[in-house]
Coordinates of C-alpha atoms in Angstrom, one line a residue:
M474 CA 40.2 -44.0 -38.4
S475 CA 39.8 -42.2 -41.1
L476 CA 39.7 -38.3 -41.3
K477 CA 36.4 -38.3 -43.3
K478 CA 34.8 -40.5 -40.7
F479 CA 36.4 -39.1 -37.8
L480 CA 35.3 -34.8 -38.7
T481 CA 31.4 -37.8 -40.1
L482 CA 31.1 -38.2 -36.1
T483 CA 32.8 -34.6 -34.6
A484 CA 30.1 -33.1 -37.1
I485 CA 27.2 -35.1 -35.8
F486 CA 28.0 -34.6 -31.8
M487 CA 28.5 -31.2 -32.0
L488 CA 24.8 -31.6 -33.4
V489 CA 23.9 -33.7 -30.2
F490 CA 25.5 -31.7 -27.8
A491 CA 23.6 -28.3 -29.3
N492 CA 20.4 -30.2 -29.5
I493 CA 21.1 -31.5 -25.7
N494 CA 21.8 -27.9 -24.1
F495 CA 19.3 -26.5 -25.6
A496 CA 16.3 -28.7 -24.2
Q497 CA 18.2 -28.7 -20.9
T498 CA 18.0 -25.1 -21.3
N499 CA 15.4 -24.2 -17.9
A500 CA 17.3 -26.8 -16.3
A501 CA 19.3 -25.7 -12.8
Q502 CA 22.1 -24.4 -13.3
P503 CA 24.9 -22.3 -10.3
V504 CA 24.0 -18.9 -10.5
D505 CA 25.3 -16.4 -8.1
T506 CA 23.4 -15.4 -6.2
A507 CA 24.5 -12.1 -5.2
K508 CA 24.1 -10.7 -8.6
I509 CA 20.3 -11.5 -7.7
F510 CA 17.7 -8.6 -7.5
A511 CA 14.9 -10.0 -5.9
L512 CA 11.6 -8.7 -6.0
D513 CA 11.7 -7.7 -2.6
D514 CA 15.1 -6.4 -1.8
L515 CA 13.3 -3.5 -4.8
Q516 CA 10.7 -3.0 -1.7
L517 CA 12.8 -2.6 0.4
L518 CA 14.4 0.4 -1.0
V519 CA 11.7 1.8 -2.5
F520 CA 10.1 2.0 0.8
R521 CA 12.9 3.5 2.3
Y522 CA 13.8 6.3 -0.4
H523 CA 11.8 7.2 -2.5
P524 CA 10.7 10.3 -3.1
I525 CA 6.9 9.8 -3.9
I526 CA 6.5 7.5 -0.8
K527 CA 8.4 10.4 1.1
Q528 CA 5.7 12.7 -0.7
A529 CA 2.8 11.0 0.2
A530 CA 3.8 10.2 3.6
L531 CA 3.2 14.4 4.5
L532 CA -0.8 14.2 3.3
S533 CA -1.3 13.0 6.8
E534 CA 1.0 15.7 8.0
S535 CA -0.4 18.0 6.6
A536 CA -3.4 16.8 8.0
R537 CA -2.0 16.9 11.6
A538 CA -1.2 19.7 11.1
N539 CA -4.8 21.0 9.9
V540 CA -5.6 19.3 13.1
L541 CA -2.4 22.0 15.3
Q542 CA -4.6 24.7 12.9
S543 CA -8.1 24.4 14.3
L544 CA -7.4 23.5 18.2
G545 CA -5.7 27.2 17.7
Y546 CA -9.9 28.2 17.9
F547 CA -9.6 27.6 21.4
D548 CA -6.5 28.6 22.6
P549 CA -7.0 30.9 25.5
A550 CA -6.4 35.0 24.4
L551 CA -4.7 37.6 26.6
K552 CA -5.9 41.1 25.2
A553 CA -5.7 44.2 26.9
G554 CA -5.4 48.3 26.5
F555 CA -4.7 51.1 28.0
G556 CA -5.1 54.7 27.4
R557 CA -4.6 58.1 29.0
K558 CA -5.5 62.0 28.4
L559 CA -3.8 64.9 30.1
F560 CA -4.9 68.4 29.2
G561 CA -4.9 71.7 31.0
D562 CA -3.2 69.6 34.5
T563 CA -7.0 68.4 34.1
E564 CA -6.7 63.9 33.8
Y565 CA -9.7 63.0 31.3
Y566 CA -9.3 60.1 31.5
N567 CA -6.6 56.4 32.2
K568 CA -8.0 54.3 30.9
W569 CA -6.8 50.6 31.3
N570 CA -9.0 46.5 29.8
S571 CA -7.8 44.0 30.3
E572 CA -9.1 40.1 29.6
L573 CA -8.1 36.9 29.3
K574 CA -10.6 34.7 27.9
I575 CA -9.6 31.3 27.4
P576 CA -13.0 29.0 24.9
L577 CA -14.3 26.0 26.2
W578 CA -15.8 23.0 24.5
L579 CA -18.6 22.6 26.7
A580 CA -21.8 24.3 25.9
G581 CA -19.5 26.5 23.1
A582 CA -18.1 28.7 26.4
D583 CA -16.2 31.4 26.6
L584 CA -14.5 32.0 30.3
K585 CA -13.8 35.6 31.0
V586 CA -11.2 36.7 33.7
G587 CA -11.1 40.8 33.7
Y588 CA -9.8 43.8 35.3
D589 CA -10.3 47.8 34.5
R590 CA -9.4 50.9 36.1
N591 CA -10.9 53.8 34.7
V592 CA -10.8 57.1 36.6
G593 CA -10.8 60.8 35.0
T594 CA -12.6 63.5 35.0
Y595 CA -14.6 62.6 31.8
V596 CA -14.8 58.9 32.4
N597 CA -18.5 57.9 32.3
P598 CA -19.5 57.4 35.4
E599 CA -21.6 54.0 34.0
S600 CA -17.6 52.5 33.6
R601 CA -16.0 54.5 36.2
T602 CA -13.8 52.6 38.6
N603 CA -12.6 53.5 41.3
G604 CA -8.4 54.3 41.9
D605 CA -7.8 50.2 42.5
G606 CA -10.1 49.2 39.8
L607 CA -12.6 46.1 39.6
S608 CA -11.6 42.9 38.8
A609 CA -14.7 40.1 37.0
I610 CA -15.4 36.4 36.3
G611 CA -17.2 35.3 34.0
L612 CA -18.8 33.2 31.0
S613 CA -20.2 33.8 27.7
I614 CA -22.9 30.6 26.9
P615 CA -24.9 30.6 23.7
L616 CA -28.1 29.1 24.8
G617 CA -29.6 29.4 21.2
Q618 CA -27.5 29.1 18.1
G619 CA -23.8 27.4 19.2
L620 CA -25.1 25.5 22.0
I621 CA -24.8 21.8 20.5
I622 CA -22.0 23.2 17.9
D623 CA -20.1 26.2 16.8
A624 CA -17.7 26.9 14.1
R625 CA -14.9 26.5 15.8
R626 CA -15.8 22.8 17.4
S627 CA -17.2 22.2 13.7
T628 CA -13.8 22.6 11.7
L629 CA -11.7 20.9 14.8
R630 CA -14.0 17.8 13.7
Q631 CA -13.6 18.1 10.9
S632 CA -9.9 17.9 10.7
K633 CA -10.0 15.5 12.4
V634 CA -12.1 13.7 10.0
M635 CA -9.4 13.6 7.6
V636 CA -6.7 12.7 9.2
Q637 CA -8.0 9.8 8.1
Y638 CA -9.1 11.0 4.6
A639 CA -5.5 12.5 4.1
E640 CA -3.8 8.3 5.1
A641 CA -6.6 6.3 3.1
E642 CA -5.0 8.8 0.6
Q643 CA -2.2 8.7 1.6
L644 CA -2.2 4.7 1.2
K645 CA -3.9 4.8 -2.3
Q646 CA -0.8 7.0 -3.4
I647 CA 2.2 4.5 -2.3
N648 CA -0.4 1.1 -3.1
S649 CA -0.3 3.1 -6.7
V650 CA 3.9 4.1 -6.9
W651 CA 4.4 -0.2 -5.7
Y652 CA 1.4 -1.7 -8.4
N653 CA 3.1 0.1 -11.1
I654 CA 7.3 -0.8 -10.0
V655 CA 6.0 -4.6 -9.3
K656 CA 4.9 -4.3 -12.9
D657 CA 7.9 -2.5 -15.0
Y658 CA 9.7 -5.2 -12.2
W659 CA 8.7 -8.0 -14.5
S660 CA 9.1 -6.8 -17.5
W661 CA 12.7 -6.2 -17.1
Y662 CA 12.5 -10.3 -15.8
Y663 CA 10.6 -10.3 -19.1
A664 CA 13.2 -9.3 -21.4
Y665 CA 15.9 -10.9 -19.8
K666 CA 14.7 -13.9 -20.0
Q667 CA 13.1 -13.0 -23.7
Y668 CA 17.6 -12.6 -24.2
Q669 CA 17.8 -15.1 -22.3
L670 CA 16.9 -18.2 -24.3
V671 CA 17.1 -16.0 -27.9
N672 CA 21.4 -15.7 -26.9
E673 CA 20.6 -19.6 -26.5
G674 CA 19.1 -20.1 -29.9
V675 CA 22.2 -18.1 -32.0
D676 CA 25.0 -20.6 -29.8
L677 CA 22.8 -23.2 -31.1
A678 CA 22.7 -21.9 -34.4
Q679 CA 26.6 -21.1 -34.7
R680 CA 27.6 -24.6 -33.1
R681 CA 24.6 -26.7 -35.8
F682 CA 25.9 -24.1 -38.8
Q683 CA 29.9 -25.1 -37.4
A684 CA 28.9 -28.8 -37.4
L685 CA 27.0 -28.2 -40.8
S686 CA 30.1 -26.7 -42.3
A687 CA 32.7 -29.4 -41.4
Q688 CA 30.3 -31.8 -43.1
T689 CA 29.9 -29.8 -46.1
V690 CA 33.3 -29.8 -45.9
I691 CA 33.9 -34.2 -46.6
G692 CA 31.3 -34.2 -48.5
D693 CA 28.6 -35.7 -46.8
K694 CA 26.0 -32.7 -46.8
P695 CA 25.3 -30.1 -49.5
A696 CA 26.2 -26.6 -49.4
I697 CA 22.6 -24.7 -49.6
D698 CA 22.1 -26.2 -46.5
S699 CA 25.5 -24.2 -44.8
V700 CA 23.8 -21.5 -46.4
E701 CA 20.8 -22.4 -44.8
A702 CA 21.6 -23.1 -41.7
Y703 CA 24.5 -18.9 -41.7
I704 CA 20.9 -17.6 -42.7
T705 CA 19.0 -18.8 -39.3
V706 CA 22.3 -17.6 -37.1
Q707 CA 22.1 -13.9 -39.1
E708 CA 18.3 -13.4 -38.3
R709 CA 18.8 -14.8 -34.9
I710 CA 21.4 -11.7 -33.9
I711 CA 19.3 -9.6 -36.0
Q712 CA 16.6 -11.0 -33.1
K713 CA 19.1 -11.0 -29.6
E714 CA 20.1 -7.6 -30.9
K715 CA 16.4 -5.7 -30.8
T716 CA 16.0 -8.2 -27.1
A717 CA 19.4 -6.6 -26.5
I718 CA 18.0 -2.9 -26.7
E719 CA 14.2 -4.7 -25.1
L720 CA 16.1 -5.4 -22.3
Q721 CA 18.7 -2.1 -22.0
N722 CA 15.2 -0.2 -22.0
A723 CA 13.2 -2.1 -19.4
R724 CA 16.6 -2.1 -16.9
L725 CA 16.5 1.4 -17.7
V726 CA 12.3 2.1 -16.4
L727 CA 13.2 0.1 -14.0
S728 CA 16.0 1.6 -12.5
N729 CA 13.9 5.3 -12.4
H730 CA 12.8 3.7 -8.9
L731 CA 15.8 3.5 -7.8
W732 CA 17.6 6.8 -4.6
N733 CA 19.9 6.1 -2.6
E734 CA 19.6 7.7 1.0
D735 CA 21.2 10.6 0.1
G736 CA 18.5 11.1 -2.3
N737 CA 21.1 10.3 -5.6
P738 CA 19.7 8.2 -8.4
L739 CA 21.1 4.3 -8.8
E740 CA 21.2 2.7 -11.8
V741 CA 19.9 -2.0 -12.2
P742 CA 23.9 -3.0 -12.5
M743 CA 23.6 -4.6 -16.0
D744 CA 24.8 -7.9 -14.2
A745 CA 21.8 -7.8 -12.2
L746 CA 19.4 -11.5 -12.3
P747 CA 16.1 -11.1 -11.7
Q748 CA 14.9 -13.7 -9.4
F749 CA 14.3 -17.1 -10.5
V750 CA 10.2 -18.0 -11.1
S751 CA 9.3 -22.3 -11.1
E752 CA 7.5 -23.5 -13.9
A753 CA 4.9 -24.9 -11.0
I754 CA 2.4 -22.1 -10.8
P755 CA -0.1 -23.7 -8.9
R756 CA -4.0 -21.8 -9.1
P757 CA -4.2 -19.5 -6.5
N758 CA -6.9 -20.7 -3.3
P759 CA -10.7 -19.5 -3.5
L760 CA -9.9 -18.4 0.6
I761 CA -7.2 -15.3 -1.2
L762 CA -10.3 -13.9 -3.0
D763 CA -12.7 -13.8 -0.1
T764 CA -9.7 -12.6 2.1
L765 CA -9.9 -9.0 -0.1
I766 CA -13.1 -8.8 -0.9
G767 CA -13.7 -8.7 3.1
Q768 CA -10.6 -6.4 3.5
A769 CA -11.2 -4.5 0.9
A770 CA -15.2 -3.7 1.6
N771 CA -13.0 -2.5 5.3
Q772 CA -9.8 -1.5 4.4
H773 CA -10.0 -0.4 0.3
P774 CA -8.2 3.7 0.5
E775 CA -10.8 4.8 -1.7
L776 CA -13.9 3.7 0.2
V777 CA -12.2 5.0 3.4
K778 CA -11.6 8.0 2.1
L779 CA -15.6 8.3 1.0
R780 CA -16.9 7.3 4.6
S781 CA -14.5 9.9 5.4
K782 CA -16.2 12.3 3.7
S783 CA -19.3 11.2 4.6
A784 CA -18.3 11.7 8.1
Q785 CA -17.2 15.4 7.9
L786 CA -20.4 16.0 5.8
E787 CA -22.7 14.6 8.7
I788 CA -20.4 17.7 10.5
E789 CA -21.3 20.1 8.5
K790 CA -24.7 19.1 8.4
S791 CA -24.8 19.6 12.1
Y792 CA -23.4 23.1 11.9
R793 CA -25.9 23.7 9.4
Q794 CA -28.7 22.8 11.9
E795 CA -27.7 24.6 14.2
L796 CA -27.8 27.8 12.5
L797 CA -30.9 27.4 11.7
K798 CA -31.4 28.2 15.5
P799 CA -31.8 31.9 16.8
K800 CA -28.8 33.7 18.3
L801 CA -29.0 34.3 21.9
N802 CA -26.3 34.5 23.8
V803 CA -25.7 35.0 28.1
I804 CA -22.9 37.2 29.8
G805 CA -22.9 37.2 33.1
N806 CA -19.9 37.9 34.5
L807 CA -18.8 38.5 38.7
I808 CA -17.0 41.7 39.7
S809 CA -14.8 42.8 42.8
S810 CA -12.5 45.6 43.8
R811 CA -10.4 42.6 44.8
T812 CA -7.4 42.9 42.9
D813 CA -5.3 40.0 44.9
F814 CA -6.6 37.7 47.6
S815 CA -3.3 39.0 50.0
N816 CA -6.0 42.1 50.7
T817 CA -9.1 42.3 52.6
V818 CA -12.2 43.6 50.7
P819 CA -14.8 45.1 52.5
G820 CA -18.1 41.7 52.1
Y821 CA -20.2 43.9 49.7
Y822 CA -17.5 45.1 47.1
D823 CA -16.1 41.1 47.4
F824 CA -17.5 38.6 44.9
N825 CA -20.4 37.8 45.7
W826 CA -24.0 37.4 43.8
S827 CA -24.6 41.0 44.5
N828 CA -22.0 42.1 41.9
Y829 CA -22.5 41.6 38.9
K830 CA -22.2 42.5 35.5
I831 CA -24.7 40.2 33.1
G832 CA -25.9 40.5 29.4
I833 CA -28.6 39.2 26.5
E834 CA -27.8 39.4 23.2
F835 CA -30.0 38.1 20.8
A836 CA -30.4 37.7 16.6
F837 CA -32.4 35.9 13.9
P838 CA -32.4 36.6 10.1
L839 CA -36.3 36.4 9.5
F840 CA -36.1 33.9 5.9
L841 CA -32.6 32.5 7.4
R842 CA -32.3 32.1 2.7
S843 CA -28.6 31.7 3.1
E844 CA -28.5 29.1 6.1
R845 CA -31.3 27.5 4.8
G846 CA -29.3 26.9 1.0
K847 CA -26.1 26.1 2.3
L848 CA -27.9 22.9 4.3
R849 CA -30.1 21.4 1.1
E850 CA -26.6 22.4 -0.8
V851 CA -24.7 19.7 2.0
K852 CA -27.7 17.0 2.0
I853 CA -27.3 17.0 -1.5
K854 CA -23.4 16.3 -1.5
Q855 CA -24.2 13.7 1.1
Q856 CA -26.0 12.1 -1.3
E857 CA -24.4 12.5 -4.3
N858 CA -21.2 11.1 -1.1
N859 CA -23.5 7.8 -1.1
Y860 CA -24.2 6.7 -4.1
D861 CA -20.4 7.5 -5.1
L862 CA -19.5 4.8 -2.1
Q863 CA -22.4 2.6 -3.3
Q864 CA -20.8 2.1 -6.7
S865 CA -17.2 1.7 -5.8
G866 CA -17.7 -0.9 -3.6
R867 CA -19.0 -3.0 -6.1
E868 CA -16.8 -2.0 -9.0
I869 CA -14.1 -2.8 -6.8
R870 CA -15.4 -6.2 -5.6
N871 CA -16.1 -7.0 -9.6
N872 CA -12.2 -5.5 -9.6
I873 CA -10.8 -7.9 -7.5
M874 CA -12.9 -11.1 -8.7
A875 CA -11.7 -9.6 -12.6
S876 CA -8.5 -9.9 -11.3
Y877 CA -8.7 -13.4 -10.2
N878 CA -10.0 -14.8 -13.0
D879 CA -7.5 -13.5 -15.0
L880 CA -4.4 -15.3 -12.6
S881 CA -6.4 -18.3 -12.4
A882 CA -6.5 -18.3 -16.2
Y883 CA -2.8 -17.3 -16.2
S884 CA -2.0 -20.2 -13.8
S885 CA -4.2 -22.3 -16.3
Q886 CA -2.1 -21.7 -19.2
L887 CA 1.1 -21.5 -17.4
N888 CA 0.5 -25.3 -17.4
V889 CA -0.9 -26.2 -20.1
Q890 CA 2.0 -24.5 -21.9
V891 CA 4.9 -26.2 -19.8
Q892 CA 3.7 -29.7 -21.2
S893 CA 3.6 -27.5 -24.6
I894 CA 7.5 -27.2 -24.6
K895 CA 7.8 -30.6 -23.4
N896 CA 6.3 -31.8 -25.9
Q897 CA 8.1 -29.3 -28.5
Q898 CA 10.9 -30.5 -27.3
I899 CA 10.4 -34.7 -28.7
L900 CA 9.6 -33.2 -31.7
V901 CA 13.0 -31.5 -32.2
N902 CA 14.6 -33.6 -30.8
G903 CA 13.4 -37.0 -33.4
E904 CA 13.6 -33.5 -36.3
N905 CA 17.1 -33.5 -35.5
Q906 CA 17.7 -37.6 -35.0
K907 CA 15.9 -38.3 -38.7
F908 CA 18.5 -35.1 -39.6
N909 CA 21.2 -37.4 -38.8
L910 CA 19.7 -40.0 -40.3
G911 CA 18.8 -37.8 -43.9
E912 CA 15.6 -38.2 -43.3
S913 CA 14.9 -34.8 -42.4
T914 CA 15.8 -31.3 -43.8
L915 CA 17.6 -28.1 -41.7
F916 CA 13.9 -26.0 -43.3
L917 CA 12.5 -29.0 -40.8
I918 CA 14.9 -28.8 -37.6
N919 CA 14.1 -24.5 -38.2
S920 CA 11.7 -24.7 -38.1
R921 CA 11.0 -26.7 -34.9
E922 CA 13.6 -25.6 -33.1
T923 CA 12.1 -21.4 -33.7
K924 CA 8.9 -22.9 -32.5
L925 CA 10.8 -24.3 -29.3
I926 CA 12.0 -20.8 -29.1
D927 CA 8.7 -18.2 -29.2
M928 CA 7.1 -20.9 -26.8
K929 CA 9.5 -20.5 -23.9
I930 CA 9.5 -16.4 -24.1
K931 CA 5.9 -17.3 -24.2
Q932 CA 6.0 -19.1 -21.2
E933 CA 8.1 -16.1 -19.4
S934 CA 6.2 -13.4 -20.8
M935 CA 3.1 -15.3 -19.4
V936 CA 4.6 -16.2 -15.8
A937 CA 4.9 -12.3 -16.4
S938 CA 2.1 -11.0 -16.4
Y939 CA 0.2 -13.7 -13.9
Q940 CA 3.0 -11.9 -11.2
K941 CA 1.8 -8.0 -12.4
T942 CA -1.9 -9.9 -12.6
L943 CA -1.0 -11.1 -9.1
A944 CA 0.1 -7.3 -8.3
E945 CA -2.6 -5.7 -9.7
L946 CA -5.3 -8.4 -7.5
Y947 CA -3.2 -6.7 -4.1
Y948 CA -4.1 -3.7 -6.1
K949 CA -7.8 -4.0 -6.6
A950 CA -8.3 -5.0 -2.8
G951 CA -6.7 -1.3 -1.2
T952 CA -3.3 -2.9 -0.4
R953 CA -0.3 -4.2 -2.0
Q954 CA 1.9 -8.1 -2.6
F955 CA 4.6 -7.2 0.3
V956 CA 6.4 -10.4 -0.9
F957 CA 7.3 -12.5 -3.5
Q958 CA 4.4 -14.7 -4.3
N959 CA 3.3 -18.0 -6.4

């Protein structure tokens, strides 16, 4: 075999091999699974160590702290006071007053247990006691304003409702953070695939240039073909550098969400690979749409927040209506000279219905303008909240359906794109065969090949958009995509 014929066959083989290699770009190839950084791996790191996720968890803790604070209004309170005046060998007074007040939930009453000892020359006779003092036990009951609900019960009930509000806000923030992270992951996926395809295009162009250079040397191809082939190499190298920067930036953006258990930032490794996505993406199941719409109607964080706000306003309304009643408080105490249960006290000085203190308090604003104005304000807020709830429910439902429609459209487009790529590959292969037979030009080969690369890049863009839309579908439904799903 002559040297010229050998070089010609070698060049043809290099062209054919390059074409076959590019045709199998998306074929199954051995992948180091240890380098794959899948979406569920990212989820594991994020929900363990992401500071915003941890911060969101504090919302419900803060709401529970408010509940504990509100329970403080029902804490027993012990108060005592002592005073004595001695002047000129005369004890003017010697007073000791103490009381244990126990707020009760029922009827807004207060249970009181007290002990008074008031002796001295100038002590008011109505409050004077004997040397042992007097004990008392009684109740303070609001018969008018405060019987059904009072400030402390209103505060406690509202704080309990706000725990649900805070938990819904926490879920909303977590879903929002995860949705943005998923979008950044699939942007990194697309940047990686784009760089991979462009890099394979560079390799293909370089092998074609080498093959044409060999044919040019032996005179089988004109020198202008080698120049054109080299220009293609240069153009693809420029594109490769551009996509390399885009990949680097996408990796940095994704790294913003990575932290370790010590709170130190992590970086996505340079050799990390995104997870594999099958070309065959089925149309989303309509049952998913019905499930998400039903779930959103009951559990969407925004709707839960508005319903919690409605419950809170209803409690506030009941309290403001209670303030329209007159204040009528009855205070009653049974008194005794008994200071403990070990001594004997005459019956007429012990606890019985003949030894008591009783009092009545009454107050009523004549115009009630402040109370009526506040009640009207609460009712207006209720109407506003009901309108928000009505509008938000409709918007959420329509947003879910819009995302589902987008998802279905991407699925259909991807199936068409896969077939288009196969057809374009046939054109590229045919153009190469015609070129090898001298019936085509390098310009046509490069045009068809460049279009094939662009179509594959577009396919990966559509895959990334499909996955982002899938995450959006769950986000619009008020939940999140826990694992990778097709």
